[in-house]
Coordinates of N, CA and C in Angstrom, one line a residue:
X1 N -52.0 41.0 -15.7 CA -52.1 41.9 -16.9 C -53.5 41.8 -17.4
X2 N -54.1 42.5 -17.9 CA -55.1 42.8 -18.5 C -55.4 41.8 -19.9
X3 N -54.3 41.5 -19.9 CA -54.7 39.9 -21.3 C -54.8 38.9 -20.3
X4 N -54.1 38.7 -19.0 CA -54.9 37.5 -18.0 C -55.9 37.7 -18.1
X5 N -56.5 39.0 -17.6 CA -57.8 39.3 -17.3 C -59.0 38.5 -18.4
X6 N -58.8 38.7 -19.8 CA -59.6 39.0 -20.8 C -59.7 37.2 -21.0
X7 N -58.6 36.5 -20.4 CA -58.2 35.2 -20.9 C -59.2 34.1 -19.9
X8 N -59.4 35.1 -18.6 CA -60.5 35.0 -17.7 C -61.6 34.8 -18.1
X9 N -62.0 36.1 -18.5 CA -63.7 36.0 -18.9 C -63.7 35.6 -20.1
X10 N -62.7 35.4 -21.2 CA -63.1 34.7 -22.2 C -63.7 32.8 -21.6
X11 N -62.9 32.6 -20.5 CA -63.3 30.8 -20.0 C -64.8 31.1 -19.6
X12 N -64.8 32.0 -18.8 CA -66.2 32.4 -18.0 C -67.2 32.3 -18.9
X13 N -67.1 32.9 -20.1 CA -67.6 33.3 -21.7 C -68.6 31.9 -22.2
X14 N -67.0 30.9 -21.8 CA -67.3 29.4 -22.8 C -68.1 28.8 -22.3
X15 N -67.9 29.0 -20.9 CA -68.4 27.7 -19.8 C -69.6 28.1 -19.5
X16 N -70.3 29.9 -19.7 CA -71.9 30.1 -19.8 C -72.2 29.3 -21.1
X17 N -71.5 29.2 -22.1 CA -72.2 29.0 -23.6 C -72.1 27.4 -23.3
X18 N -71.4 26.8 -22.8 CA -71.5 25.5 -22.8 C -70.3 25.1 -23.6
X19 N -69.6 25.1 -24.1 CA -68.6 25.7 -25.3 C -67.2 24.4 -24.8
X20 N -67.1 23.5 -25.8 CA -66.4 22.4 -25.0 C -64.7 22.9 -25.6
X21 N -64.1 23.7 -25.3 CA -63.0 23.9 -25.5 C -62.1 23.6 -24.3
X22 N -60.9 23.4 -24.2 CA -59.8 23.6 -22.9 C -59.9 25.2 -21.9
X23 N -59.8 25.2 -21.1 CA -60.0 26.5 -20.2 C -58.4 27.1 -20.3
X24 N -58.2 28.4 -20.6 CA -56.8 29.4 -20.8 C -56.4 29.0 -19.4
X25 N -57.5 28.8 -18.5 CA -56.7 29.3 -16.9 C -57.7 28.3 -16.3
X26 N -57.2 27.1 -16.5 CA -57.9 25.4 -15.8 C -57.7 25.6 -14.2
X27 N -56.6 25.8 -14.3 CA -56.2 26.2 -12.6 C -57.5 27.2 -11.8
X28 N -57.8 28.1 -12.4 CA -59.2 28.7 -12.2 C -60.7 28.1 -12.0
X29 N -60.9 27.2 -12.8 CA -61.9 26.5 -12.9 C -63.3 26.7 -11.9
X30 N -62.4 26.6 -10.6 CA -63.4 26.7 -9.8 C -64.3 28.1 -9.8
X31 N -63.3 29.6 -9.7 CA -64.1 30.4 -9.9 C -64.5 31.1 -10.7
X32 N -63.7 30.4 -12.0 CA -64.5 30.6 -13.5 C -65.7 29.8 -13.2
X33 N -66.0 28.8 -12.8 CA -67.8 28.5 -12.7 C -68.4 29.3 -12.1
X34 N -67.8 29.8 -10.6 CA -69.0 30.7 -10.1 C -69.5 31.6 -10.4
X35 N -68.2 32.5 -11.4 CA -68.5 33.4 -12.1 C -69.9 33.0 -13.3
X36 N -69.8 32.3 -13.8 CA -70.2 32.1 -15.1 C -71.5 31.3 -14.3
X37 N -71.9 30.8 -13.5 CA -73.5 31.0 -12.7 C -73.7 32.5 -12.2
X38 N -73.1 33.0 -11.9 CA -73.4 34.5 -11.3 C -73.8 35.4 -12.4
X39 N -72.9 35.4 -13.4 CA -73.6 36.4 -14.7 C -73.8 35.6 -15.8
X40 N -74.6 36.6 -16.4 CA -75.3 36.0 -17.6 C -73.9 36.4 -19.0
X41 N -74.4 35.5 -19.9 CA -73.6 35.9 -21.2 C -73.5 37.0 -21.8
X42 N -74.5 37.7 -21.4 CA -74.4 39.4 -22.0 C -73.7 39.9 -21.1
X43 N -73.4 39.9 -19.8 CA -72.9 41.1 -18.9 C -71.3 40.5 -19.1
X44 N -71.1 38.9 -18.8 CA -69.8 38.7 -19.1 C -69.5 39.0 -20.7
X45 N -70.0 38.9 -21.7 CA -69.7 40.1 -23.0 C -68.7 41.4 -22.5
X46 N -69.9 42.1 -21.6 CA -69.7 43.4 -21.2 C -68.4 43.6 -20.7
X47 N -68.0 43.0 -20.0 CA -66.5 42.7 -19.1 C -65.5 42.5 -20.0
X48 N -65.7 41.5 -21.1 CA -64.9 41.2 -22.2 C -64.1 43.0 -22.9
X49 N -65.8 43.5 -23.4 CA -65.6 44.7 -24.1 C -64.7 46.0 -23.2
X50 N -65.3 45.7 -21.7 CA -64.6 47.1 -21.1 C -63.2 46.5 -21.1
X51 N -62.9 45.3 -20.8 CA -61.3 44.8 -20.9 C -60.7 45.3 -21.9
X52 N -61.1 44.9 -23.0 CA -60.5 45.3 -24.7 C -60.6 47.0 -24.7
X53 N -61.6 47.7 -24.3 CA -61.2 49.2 -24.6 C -60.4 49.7 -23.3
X54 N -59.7 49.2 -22.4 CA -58.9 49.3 -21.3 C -57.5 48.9 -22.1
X55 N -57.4 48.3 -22.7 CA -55.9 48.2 -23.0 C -55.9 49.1 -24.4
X56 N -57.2 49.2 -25.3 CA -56.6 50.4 -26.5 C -56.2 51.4 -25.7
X57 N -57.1 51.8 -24.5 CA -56.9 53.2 -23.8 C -55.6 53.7 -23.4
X58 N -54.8 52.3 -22.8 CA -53.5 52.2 -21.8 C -52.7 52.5 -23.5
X59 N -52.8 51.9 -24.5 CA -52.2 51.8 -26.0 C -51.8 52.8 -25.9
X60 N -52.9 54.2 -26.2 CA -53.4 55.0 -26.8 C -52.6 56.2 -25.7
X61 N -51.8 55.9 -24.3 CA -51.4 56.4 -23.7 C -52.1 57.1 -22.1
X62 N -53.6 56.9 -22.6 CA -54.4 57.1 -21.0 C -53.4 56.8 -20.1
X63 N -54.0 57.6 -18.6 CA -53.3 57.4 -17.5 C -53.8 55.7 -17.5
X64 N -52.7 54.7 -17.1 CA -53.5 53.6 -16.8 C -54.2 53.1 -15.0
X65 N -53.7 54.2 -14.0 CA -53.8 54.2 -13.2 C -55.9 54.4 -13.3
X66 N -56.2 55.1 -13.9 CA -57.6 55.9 -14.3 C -58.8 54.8 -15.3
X67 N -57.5 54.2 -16.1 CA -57.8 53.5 -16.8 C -58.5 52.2 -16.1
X68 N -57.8 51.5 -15.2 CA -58.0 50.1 -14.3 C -58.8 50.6 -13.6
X69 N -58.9 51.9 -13.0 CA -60.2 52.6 -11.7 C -61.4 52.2 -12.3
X70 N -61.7 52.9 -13.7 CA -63.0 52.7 -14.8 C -62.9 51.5 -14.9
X71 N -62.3 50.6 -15.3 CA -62.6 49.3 -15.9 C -62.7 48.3 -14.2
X72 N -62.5 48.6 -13.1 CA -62.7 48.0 -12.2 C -64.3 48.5 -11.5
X73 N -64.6 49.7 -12.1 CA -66.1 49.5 -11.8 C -66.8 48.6 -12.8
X74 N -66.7 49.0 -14.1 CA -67.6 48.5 -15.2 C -67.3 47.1 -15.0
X75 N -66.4 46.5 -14.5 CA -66.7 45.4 -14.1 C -67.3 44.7 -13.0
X76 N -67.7 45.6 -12.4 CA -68.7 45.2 -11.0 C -69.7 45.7 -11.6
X77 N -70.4 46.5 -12.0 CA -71.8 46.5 -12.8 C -71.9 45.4 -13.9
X78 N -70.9 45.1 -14.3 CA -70.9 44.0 -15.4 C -71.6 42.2 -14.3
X79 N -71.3 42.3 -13.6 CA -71.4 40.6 -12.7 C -72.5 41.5 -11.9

């Protein structure tokens, strides 16, 4: 779901900031780091934000098939 997703890059988020919290998705860990060396704290922001306006969109009744297409690029420009 799209809150896994967000629950993702929120770890990815912590572990650029250095941020000593528990990980949502510990089981992850491994490629929550390589994410979080791969992009910088601004672009994972960016992934955060297209996440969050992908689920008002799905809300809001957008096709969500159209919806995931768009947020699955802006998340490859985002990393």
């Amino acid at each position: 779901s799209l809150q896994d997703l967000l629950s993702f890059y929120r770890d990815v988020l912590f572990v650029q900031l250095g941020v000593e919290v528990e990980l949502i998705n510990d089981e992850l860990r491994a490629p929550i780091q390589r994410l979080a060396q791969r992009a910088t704290p601004v672009a994972t922001r960016k992934a955060l934000d297209a996440i969050q306006e992908s689920r008002a969109a799905i809300s809001a009744s957008a096709n969500p098939l159209l919806v995931l297409e768009s947020l699955l690029i802006n998340l490859a420009r985002a990393a």
